[in-house]
GROMACS .gro file of C-alpha atoms in nm:
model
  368
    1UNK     CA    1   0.000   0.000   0.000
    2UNK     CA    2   0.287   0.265   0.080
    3UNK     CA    3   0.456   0.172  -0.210
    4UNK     CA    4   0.164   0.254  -0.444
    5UNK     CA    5   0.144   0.567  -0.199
    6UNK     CA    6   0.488   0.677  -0.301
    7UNK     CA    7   0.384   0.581  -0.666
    8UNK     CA    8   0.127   0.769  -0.736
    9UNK     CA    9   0.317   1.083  -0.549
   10UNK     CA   10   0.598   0.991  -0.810
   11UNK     CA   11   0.366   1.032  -1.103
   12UNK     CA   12   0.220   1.313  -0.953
   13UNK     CA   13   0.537   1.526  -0.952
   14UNK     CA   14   0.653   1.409  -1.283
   15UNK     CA   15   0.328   1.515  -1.424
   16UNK     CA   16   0.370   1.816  -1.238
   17UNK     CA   17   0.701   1.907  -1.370
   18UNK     CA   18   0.624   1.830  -1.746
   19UNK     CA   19   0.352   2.133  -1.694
   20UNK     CA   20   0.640   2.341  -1.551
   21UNK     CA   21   0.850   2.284  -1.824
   22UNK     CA   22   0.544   2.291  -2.071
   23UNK     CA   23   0.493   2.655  -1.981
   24UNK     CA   24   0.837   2.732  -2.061
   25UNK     CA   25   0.804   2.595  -2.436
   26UNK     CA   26   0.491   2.864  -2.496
   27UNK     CA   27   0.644   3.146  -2.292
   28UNK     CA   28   0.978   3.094  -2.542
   29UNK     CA   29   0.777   3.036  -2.867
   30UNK     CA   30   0.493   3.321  -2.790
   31UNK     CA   31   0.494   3.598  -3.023
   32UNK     CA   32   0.855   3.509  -3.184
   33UNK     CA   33   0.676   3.541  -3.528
   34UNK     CA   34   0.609   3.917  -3.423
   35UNK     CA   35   1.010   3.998  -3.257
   36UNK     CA   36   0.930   3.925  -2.917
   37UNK     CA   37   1.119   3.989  -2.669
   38UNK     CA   38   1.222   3.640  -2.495
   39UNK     CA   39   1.148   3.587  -2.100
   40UNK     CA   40   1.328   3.284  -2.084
   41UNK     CA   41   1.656   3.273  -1.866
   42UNK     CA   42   1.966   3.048  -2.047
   43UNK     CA   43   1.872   2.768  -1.769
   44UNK     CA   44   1.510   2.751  -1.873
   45UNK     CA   45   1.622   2.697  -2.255
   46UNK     CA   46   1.899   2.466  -2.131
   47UNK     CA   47   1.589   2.240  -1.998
   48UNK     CA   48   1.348   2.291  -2.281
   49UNK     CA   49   1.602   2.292  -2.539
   50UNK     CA   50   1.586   1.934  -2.682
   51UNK     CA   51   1.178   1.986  -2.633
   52UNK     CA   52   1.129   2.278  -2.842
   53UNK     CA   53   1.397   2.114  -3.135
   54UNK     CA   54   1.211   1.797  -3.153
   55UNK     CA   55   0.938   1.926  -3.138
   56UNK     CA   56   1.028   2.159  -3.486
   57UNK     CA   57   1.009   2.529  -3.296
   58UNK     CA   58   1.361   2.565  -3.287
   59UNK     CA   59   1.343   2.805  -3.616
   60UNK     CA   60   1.078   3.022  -3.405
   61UNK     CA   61   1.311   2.942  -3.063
   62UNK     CA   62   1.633   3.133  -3.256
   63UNK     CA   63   1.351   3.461  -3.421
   64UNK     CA   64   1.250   3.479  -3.034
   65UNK     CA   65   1.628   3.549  -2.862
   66UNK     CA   66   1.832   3.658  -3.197
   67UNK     CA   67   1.814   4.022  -3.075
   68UNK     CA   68   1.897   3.932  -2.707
   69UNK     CA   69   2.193   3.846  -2.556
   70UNK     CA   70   2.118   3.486  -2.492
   71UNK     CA   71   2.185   3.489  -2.912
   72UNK     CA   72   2.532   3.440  -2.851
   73UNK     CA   73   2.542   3.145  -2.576
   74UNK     CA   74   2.595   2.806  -2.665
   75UNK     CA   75   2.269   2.721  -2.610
   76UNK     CA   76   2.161   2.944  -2.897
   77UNK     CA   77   2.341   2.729  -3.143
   78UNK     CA   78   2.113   2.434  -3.178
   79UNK     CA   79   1.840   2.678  -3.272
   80UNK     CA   80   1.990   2.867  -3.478
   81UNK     CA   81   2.110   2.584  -3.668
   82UNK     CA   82   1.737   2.462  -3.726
   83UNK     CA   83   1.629   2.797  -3.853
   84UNK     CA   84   1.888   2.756  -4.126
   85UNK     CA   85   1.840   2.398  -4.204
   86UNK     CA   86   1.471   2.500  -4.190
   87UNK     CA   87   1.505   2.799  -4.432
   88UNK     CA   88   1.698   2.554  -4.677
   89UNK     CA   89   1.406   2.333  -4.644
   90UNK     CA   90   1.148   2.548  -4.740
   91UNK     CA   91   1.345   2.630  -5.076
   92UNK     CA   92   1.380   2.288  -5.191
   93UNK     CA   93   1.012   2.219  -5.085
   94UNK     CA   94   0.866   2.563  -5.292
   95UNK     CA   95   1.086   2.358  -5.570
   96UNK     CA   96   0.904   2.060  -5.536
   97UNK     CA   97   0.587   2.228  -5.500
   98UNK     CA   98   0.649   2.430  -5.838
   99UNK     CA   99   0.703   2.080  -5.964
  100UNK     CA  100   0.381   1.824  -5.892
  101UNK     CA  101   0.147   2.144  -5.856
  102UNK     CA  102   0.144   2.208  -6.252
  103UNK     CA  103   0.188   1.842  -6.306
  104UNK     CA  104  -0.117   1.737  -6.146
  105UNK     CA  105  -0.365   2.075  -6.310
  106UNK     CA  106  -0.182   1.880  -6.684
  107UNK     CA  107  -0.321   1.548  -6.574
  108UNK     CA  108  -0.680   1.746  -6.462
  109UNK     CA  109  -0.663   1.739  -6.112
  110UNK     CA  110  -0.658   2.060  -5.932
  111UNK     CA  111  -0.484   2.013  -5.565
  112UNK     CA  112  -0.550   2.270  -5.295
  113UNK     CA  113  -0.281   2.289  -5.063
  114UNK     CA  114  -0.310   2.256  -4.692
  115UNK     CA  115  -0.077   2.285  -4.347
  116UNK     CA  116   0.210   2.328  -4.468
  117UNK     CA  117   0.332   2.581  -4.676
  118UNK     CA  118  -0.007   2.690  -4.666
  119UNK     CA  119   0.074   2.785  -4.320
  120UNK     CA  120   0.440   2.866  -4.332
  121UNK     CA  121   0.374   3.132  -4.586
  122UNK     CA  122   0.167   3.333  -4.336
  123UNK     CA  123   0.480   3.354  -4.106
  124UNK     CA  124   0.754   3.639  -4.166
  125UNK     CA  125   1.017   3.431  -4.285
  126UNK     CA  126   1.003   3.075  -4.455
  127UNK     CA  127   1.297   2.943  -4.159
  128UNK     CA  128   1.010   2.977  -3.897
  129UNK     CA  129   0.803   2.678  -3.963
  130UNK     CA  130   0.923   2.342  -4.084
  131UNK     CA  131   0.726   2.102  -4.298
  132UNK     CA  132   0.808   1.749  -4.432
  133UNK     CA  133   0.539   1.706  -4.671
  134UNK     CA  134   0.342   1.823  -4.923
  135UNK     CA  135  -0.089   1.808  -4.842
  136UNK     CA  136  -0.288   1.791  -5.131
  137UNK     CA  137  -0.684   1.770  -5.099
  138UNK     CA  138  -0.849   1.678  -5.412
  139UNK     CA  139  -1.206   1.635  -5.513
  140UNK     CA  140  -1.337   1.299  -5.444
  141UNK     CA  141  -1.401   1.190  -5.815
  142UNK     CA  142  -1.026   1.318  -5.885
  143UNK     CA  143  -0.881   1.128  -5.611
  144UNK     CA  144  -0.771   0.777  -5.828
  145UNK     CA  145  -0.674   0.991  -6.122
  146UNK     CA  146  -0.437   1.203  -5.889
  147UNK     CA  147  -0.322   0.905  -5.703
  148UNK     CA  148  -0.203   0.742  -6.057
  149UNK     CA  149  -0.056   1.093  -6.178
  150UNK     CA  150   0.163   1.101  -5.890
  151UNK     CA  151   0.301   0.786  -5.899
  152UNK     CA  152   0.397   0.873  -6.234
  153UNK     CA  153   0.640   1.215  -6.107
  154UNK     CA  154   0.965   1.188  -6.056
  155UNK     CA  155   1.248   1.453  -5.880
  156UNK     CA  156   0.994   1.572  -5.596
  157UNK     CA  157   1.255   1.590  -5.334
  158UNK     CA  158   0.934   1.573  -5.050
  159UNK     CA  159   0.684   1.344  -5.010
  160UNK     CA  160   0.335   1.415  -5.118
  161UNK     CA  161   0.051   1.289  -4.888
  162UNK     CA  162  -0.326   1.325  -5.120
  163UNK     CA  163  -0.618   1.358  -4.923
  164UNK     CA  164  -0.963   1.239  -5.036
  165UNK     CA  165  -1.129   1.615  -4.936
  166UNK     CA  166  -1.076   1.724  -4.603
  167UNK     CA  167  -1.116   1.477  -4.374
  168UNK     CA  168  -1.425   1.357  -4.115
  169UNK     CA  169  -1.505   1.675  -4.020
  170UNK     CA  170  -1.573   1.841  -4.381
  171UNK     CA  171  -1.722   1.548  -4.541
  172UNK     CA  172  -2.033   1.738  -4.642
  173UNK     CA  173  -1.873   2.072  -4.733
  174UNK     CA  174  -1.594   1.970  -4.962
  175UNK     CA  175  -1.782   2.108  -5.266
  176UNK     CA  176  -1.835   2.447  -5.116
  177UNK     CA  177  -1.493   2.495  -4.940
  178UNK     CA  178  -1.322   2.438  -5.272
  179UNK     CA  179  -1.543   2.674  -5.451
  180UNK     CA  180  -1.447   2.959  -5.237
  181UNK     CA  181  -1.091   2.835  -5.208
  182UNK     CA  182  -0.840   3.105  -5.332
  183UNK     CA  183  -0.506   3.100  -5.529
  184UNK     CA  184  -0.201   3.258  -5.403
  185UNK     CA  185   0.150   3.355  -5.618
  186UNK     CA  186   0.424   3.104  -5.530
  187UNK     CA  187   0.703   3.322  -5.741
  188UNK     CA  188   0.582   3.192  -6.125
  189UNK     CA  189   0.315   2.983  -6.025
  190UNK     CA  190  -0.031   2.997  -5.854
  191UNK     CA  191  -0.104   2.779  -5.556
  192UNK     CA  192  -0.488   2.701  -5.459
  193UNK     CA  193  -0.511   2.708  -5.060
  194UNK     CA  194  -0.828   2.735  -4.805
  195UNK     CA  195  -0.999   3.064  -4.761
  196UNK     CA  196  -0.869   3.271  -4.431
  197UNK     CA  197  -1.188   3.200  -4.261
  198UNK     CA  198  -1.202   2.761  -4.405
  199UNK     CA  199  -0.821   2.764  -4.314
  200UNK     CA  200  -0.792   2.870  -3.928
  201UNK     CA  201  -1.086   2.643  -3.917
  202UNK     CA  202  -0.866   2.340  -4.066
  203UNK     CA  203  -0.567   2.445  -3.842
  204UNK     CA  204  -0.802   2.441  -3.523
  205UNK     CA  205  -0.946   2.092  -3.622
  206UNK     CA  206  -0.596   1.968  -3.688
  207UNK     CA  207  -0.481   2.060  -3.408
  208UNK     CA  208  -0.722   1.905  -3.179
  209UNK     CA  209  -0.781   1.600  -3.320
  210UNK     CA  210  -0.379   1.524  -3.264
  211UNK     CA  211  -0.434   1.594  -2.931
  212UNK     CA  212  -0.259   1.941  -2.936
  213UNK     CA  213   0.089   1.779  -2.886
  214UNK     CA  214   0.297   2.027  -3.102
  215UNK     CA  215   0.322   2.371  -3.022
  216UNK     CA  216   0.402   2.469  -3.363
  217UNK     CA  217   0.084   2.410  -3.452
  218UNK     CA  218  -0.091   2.620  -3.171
  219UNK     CA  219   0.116   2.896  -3.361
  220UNK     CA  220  -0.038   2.838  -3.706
  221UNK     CA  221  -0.360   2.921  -3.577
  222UNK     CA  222  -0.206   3.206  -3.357
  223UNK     CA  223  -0.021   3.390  -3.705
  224UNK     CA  224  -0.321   3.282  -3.900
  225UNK     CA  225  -0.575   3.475  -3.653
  226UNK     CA  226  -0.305   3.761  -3.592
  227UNK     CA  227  -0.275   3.762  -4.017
  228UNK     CA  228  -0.671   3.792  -4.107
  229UNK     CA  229  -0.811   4.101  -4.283
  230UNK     CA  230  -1.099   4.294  -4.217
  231UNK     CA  231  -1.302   4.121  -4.409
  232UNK     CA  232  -1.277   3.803  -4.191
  233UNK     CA  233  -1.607   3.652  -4.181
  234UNK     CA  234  -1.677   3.416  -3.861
  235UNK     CA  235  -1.975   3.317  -3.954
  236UNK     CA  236  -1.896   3.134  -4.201
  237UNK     CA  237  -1.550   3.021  -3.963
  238UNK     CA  238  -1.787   2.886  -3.726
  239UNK     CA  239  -2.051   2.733  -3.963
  240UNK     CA  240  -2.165   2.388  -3.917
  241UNK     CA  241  -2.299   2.216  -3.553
  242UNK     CA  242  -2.278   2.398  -3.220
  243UNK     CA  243  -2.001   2.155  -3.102
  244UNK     CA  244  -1.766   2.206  -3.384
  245UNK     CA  245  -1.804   2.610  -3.351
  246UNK     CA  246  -1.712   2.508  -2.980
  247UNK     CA  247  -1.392   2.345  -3.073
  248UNK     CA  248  -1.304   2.606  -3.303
  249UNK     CA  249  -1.331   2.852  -2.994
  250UNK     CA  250  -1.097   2.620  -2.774
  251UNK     CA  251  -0.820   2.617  -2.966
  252UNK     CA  252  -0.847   3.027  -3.054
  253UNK     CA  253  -0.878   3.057  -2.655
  254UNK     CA  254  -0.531   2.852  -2.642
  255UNK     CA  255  -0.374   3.022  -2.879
  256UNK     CA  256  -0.452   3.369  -2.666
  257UNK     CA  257  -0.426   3.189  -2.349
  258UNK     CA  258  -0.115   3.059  -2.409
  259UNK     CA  259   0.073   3.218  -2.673
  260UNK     CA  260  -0.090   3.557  -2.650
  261UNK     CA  261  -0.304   3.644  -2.902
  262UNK     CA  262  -0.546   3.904  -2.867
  263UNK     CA  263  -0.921   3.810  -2.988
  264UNK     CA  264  -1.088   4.068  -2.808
  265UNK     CA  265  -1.358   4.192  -3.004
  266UNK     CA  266  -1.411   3.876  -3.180
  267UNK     CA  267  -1.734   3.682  -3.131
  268UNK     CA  268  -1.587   3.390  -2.951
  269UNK     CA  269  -1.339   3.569  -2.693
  270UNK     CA  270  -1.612   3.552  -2.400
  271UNK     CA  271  -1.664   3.182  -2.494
  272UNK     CA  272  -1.256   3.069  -2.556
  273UNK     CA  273  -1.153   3.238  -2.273
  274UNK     CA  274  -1.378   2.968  -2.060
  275UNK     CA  275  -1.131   2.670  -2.109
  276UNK     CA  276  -1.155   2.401  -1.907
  277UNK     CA  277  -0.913   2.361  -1.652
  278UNK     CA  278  -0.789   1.983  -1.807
  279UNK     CA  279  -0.785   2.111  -2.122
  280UNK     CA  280  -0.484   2.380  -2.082
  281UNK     CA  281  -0.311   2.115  -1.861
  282UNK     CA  282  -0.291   1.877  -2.077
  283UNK     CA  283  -0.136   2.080  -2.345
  284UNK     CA  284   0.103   2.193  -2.100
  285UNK     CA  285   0.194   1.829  -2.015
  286UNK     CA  286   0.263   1.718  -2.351
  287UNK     CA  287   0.438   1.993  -2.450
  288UNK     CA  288   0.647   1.932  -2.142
  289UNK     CA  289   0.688   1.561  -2.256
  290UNK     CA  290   0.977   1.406  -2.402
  291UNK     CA  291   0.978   1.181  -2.681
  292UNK     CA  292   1.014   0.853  -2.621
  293UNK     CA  293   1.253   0.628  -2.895
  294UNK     CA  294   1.217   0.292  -2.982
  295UNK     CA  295   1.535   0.184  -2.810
  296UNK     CA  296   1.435   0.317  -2.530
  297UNK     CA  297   1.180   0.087  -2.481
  298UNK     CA  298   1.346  -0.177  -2.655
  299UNK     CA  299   1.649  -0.165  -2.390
  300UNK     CA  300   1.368  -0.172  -2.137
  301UNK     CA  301   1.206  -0.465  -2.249
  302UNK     CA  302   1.586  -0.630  -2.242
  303UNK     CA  303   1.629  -0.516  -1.856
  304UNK     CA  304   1.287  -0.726  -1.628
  305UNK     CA  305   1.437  -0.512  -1.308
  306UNK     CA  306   1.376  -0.187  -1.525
  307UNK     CA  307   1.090  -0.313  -1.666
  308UNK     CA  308   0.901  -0.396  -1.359
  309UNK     CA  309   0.987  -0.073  -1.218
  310UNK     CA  310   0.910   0.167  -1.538
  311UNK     CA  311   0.623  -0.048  -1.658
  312UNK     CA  312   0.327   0.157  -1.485
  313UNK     CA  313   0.494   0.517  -1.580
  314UNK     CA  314   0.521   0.340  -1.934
  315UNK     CA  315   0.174   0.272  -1.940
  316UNK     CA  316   0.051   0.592  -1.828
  317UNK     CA  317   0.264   0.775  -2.145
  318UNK     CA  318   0.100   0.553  -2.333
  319UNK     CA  319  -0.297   0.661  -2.251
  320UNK     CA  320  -0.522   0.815  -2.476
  321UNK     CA  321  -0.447   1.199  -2.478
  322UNK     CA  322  -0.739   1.334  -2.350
  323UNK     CA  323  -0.820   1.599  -2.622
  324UNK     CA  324  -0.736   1.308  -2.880
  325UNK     CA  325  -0.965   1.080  -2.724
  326UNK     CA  326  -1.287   1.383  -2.730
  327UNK     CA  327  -1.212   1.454  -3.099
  328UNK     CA  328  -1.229   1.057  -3.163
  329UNK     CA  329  -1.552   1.018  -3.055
  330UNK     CA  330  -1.669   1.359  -3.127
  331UNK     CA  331  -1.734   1.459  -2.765
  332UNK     CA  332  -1.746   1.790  -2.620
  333UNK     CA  333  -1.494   1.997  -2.470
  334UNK     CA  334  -1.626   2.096  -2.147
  335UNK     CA  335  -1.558   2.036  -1.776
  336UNK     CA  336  -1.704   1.718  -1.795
  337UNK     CA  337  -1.389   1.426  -1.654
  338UNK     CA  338  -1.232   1.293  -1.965
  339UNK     CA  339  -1.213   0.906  -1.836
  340UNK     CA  340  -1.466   0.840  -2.051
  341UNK     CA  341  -1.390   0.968  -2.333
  342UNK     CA  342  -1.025   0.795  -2.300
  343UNK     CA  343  -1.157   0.476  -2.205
  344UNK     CA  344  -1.409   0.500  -2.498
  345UNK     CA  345  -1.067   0.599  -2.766
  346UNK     CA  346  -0.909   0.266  -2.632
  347UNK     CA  347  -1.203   0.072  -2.714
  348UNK     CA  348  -1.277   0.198  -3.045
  349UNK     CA  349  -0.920   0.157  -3.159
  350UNK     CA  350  -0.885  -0.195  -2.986
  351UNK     CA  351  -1.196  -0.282  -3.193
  352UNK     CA  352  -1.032  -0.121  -3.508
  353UNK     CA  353  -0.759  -0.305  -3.481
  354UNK     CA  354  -0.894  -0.678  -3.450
  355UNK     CA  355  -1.133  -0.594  -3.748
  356UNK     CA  356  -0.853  -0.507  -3.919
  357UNK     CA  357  -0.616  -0.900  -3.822
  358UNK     CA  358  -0.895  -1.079  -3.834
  359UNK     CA  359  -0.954  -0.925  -4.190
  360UNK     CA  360  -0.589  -0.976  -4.297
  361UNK     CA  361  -0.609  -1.309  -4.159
  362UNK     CA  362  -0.892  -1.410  -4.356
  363UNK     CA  363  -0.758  -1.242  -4.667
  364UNK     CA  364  -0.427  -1.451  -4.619
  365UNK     CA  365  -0.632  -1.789  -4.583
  366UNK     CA  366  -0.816  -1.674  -4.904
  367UNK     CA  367  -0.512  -1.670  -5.120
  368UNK     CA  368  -0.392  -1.936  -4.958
   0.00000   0.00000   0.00000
């Protein structure tokens, strides 16, 4: 009994200091798109630092202290080398994107570009948010003829992931977000993206349904909110059910709550400044969270002592993130306790993934 006393107590702190160091991640990546002046000392980046470069803000981490004096301590370096290798990134991707863009409108498929540099372009310079891959929605009856196409382009240099629309939570809007879609000059070329009001919509969604874990993406929605015209219209932001206006307004109140961004005056500030209290912690947490590697748990599974002793802080990384599990089952995100909605998230996937053995199993026996 003591010993699952001192356990729990053990968790509790842990937990407790993930939050702390959480904090520190938004405080240093808050407003570093605008020249923000950093509040960080050089021992609260020495702590976060590895946090904040896996977790792809160390391009924002160097914009945030360039014009302090912390630019010029060791600790500095690491960022600053992601904002270059980040900048070099985003030229070879705008290459690639040149490339399959103009491709795919010759094989009569228009793509409209999402995350991304959909987003990045929104921030000052392209060094300040790293992508990997190139998202392409497509209309659903151009979806097989763009798959083909692009199996069928060579020299991308990035990978291209095609979406069939927009996901679950545009199913029955795909039509009319593409018809307002827009098209935006990419130096010789035109690039179709989201309309402002469709896209911080998609960022919010996107965010949430990941569980939040990256800050960067917290700041897409923060320079795309602190980037709209006057001409913004929320309605048609907010369209659709009550509950998905509601998540929209969550993730704009933790973009001001946490990174700073002013929405007074906008129709949801009363509403997203009402977060619930689990909500913001569990951001915090993750954000505060190291990254497991696979050889860390494989050298754990090699060692029974650690194993026995790590196995129930292993097991409690490994549960549903809370905001994850809502967004999975399409739940609200109010001060309701989230147990359910977790325990729910491991049932649904534990179902999804027997359907899918017991379908490869019979699939095997059939060509058997």
């Amino acid at each position: 009994m003591l010993e699952a006393v001192k356990s729990q107590f053990k968790t509790a702190r842990h937990a407790e200091a993930r939050a702390v160091r959480g904090r520190l991640v938004a405080e240093l990546v808050a407003g570093a798109w605008r020249g923000s002046a950093p509040a960080n000392s050089v021992e609260q980046l020495a702590d976060i630092s590895n946090l904040v470069l896996r977790s792809g803000a160390g391009g924002l981490a160097w914009c945030k202290i360039r014009g302090s004096d912390i630019r010029t301590h060791p600790i500095a370096e690491g960022f600053h080398a992601a904002y270059r290798l980040q900048s070099l990134q985003a030229a070879l991707h705008a290459r690639s994107l040149k490339h399959v863009i103009p491709f795919l409108r010759s094989e009569g498929v228009e793509p409209l570009l999402v995350k991304g540099w959909a987003a990045a372009r929104l921030y000052p310079e392209p060094g300040m948010r790293p992508y990997c891959d190139l998202d392409l929605c497509v209309l659903p009856d151009h979806y097989a003829k763009a798959s083909v196409a692009l199996k069928g382009v060579e020299g991308l240099g990035t990978n291209v992931d095609l979406h069939f629309g927009f996901g679950k939570f545009y199913d029955r809007r795909t039509d009319a977000i593409f018809a307002r879609s827009r098209l935006v000059k990419l130096d010789d070329i035109e690039v179709r993206v989201l309309c402002d009001e469709d896209n911080l919509r998609y960022l919010c969604m996107h965010l949430l349904r990941h569980g939040a874990v990256r800050p960067l993406w917290l700041c897409d929605i923060a320079v795309a909110l602190e980037s709209r015209t006057n001409e913004f219209d929320w309605d048609r932001c907010l369209a659709g059910s009550r509950r998905e206006a509601d998540w929209v307004a969550c993730a704009i109140g933790l973009a001001s709550l946490l990174l700073g961004v002013d929405i007074e005056g906008t129709p949801i500030a009363h509403q997203a400044m009402r977060l619930p209290s689990w909500l913001v912690k569990a951001v915090l947490r993750d954000w505060g969270t190291p990254v497991r590697s696979p050889r860390q748990l494989y050298a754990m599974l090699r060692q029974p002592s650690r194993l026995l002793a790590e196995l129930p802080e292993e097991l409690l990384s490994h549960w549903p993130n809370p905001i994850e599990a809502t967004m999975t089952l399409r739940g609200p995100l109010n001060w309701v306790p989230r147990l359910p909605f977790q325990i729910g998230h491991v049932v649904s996937r534990s179902v999804a993934l027997v359907s899918e053995l017991i379908w490869t199993s019979r699939a095997i026996q059939h060509r058997s």
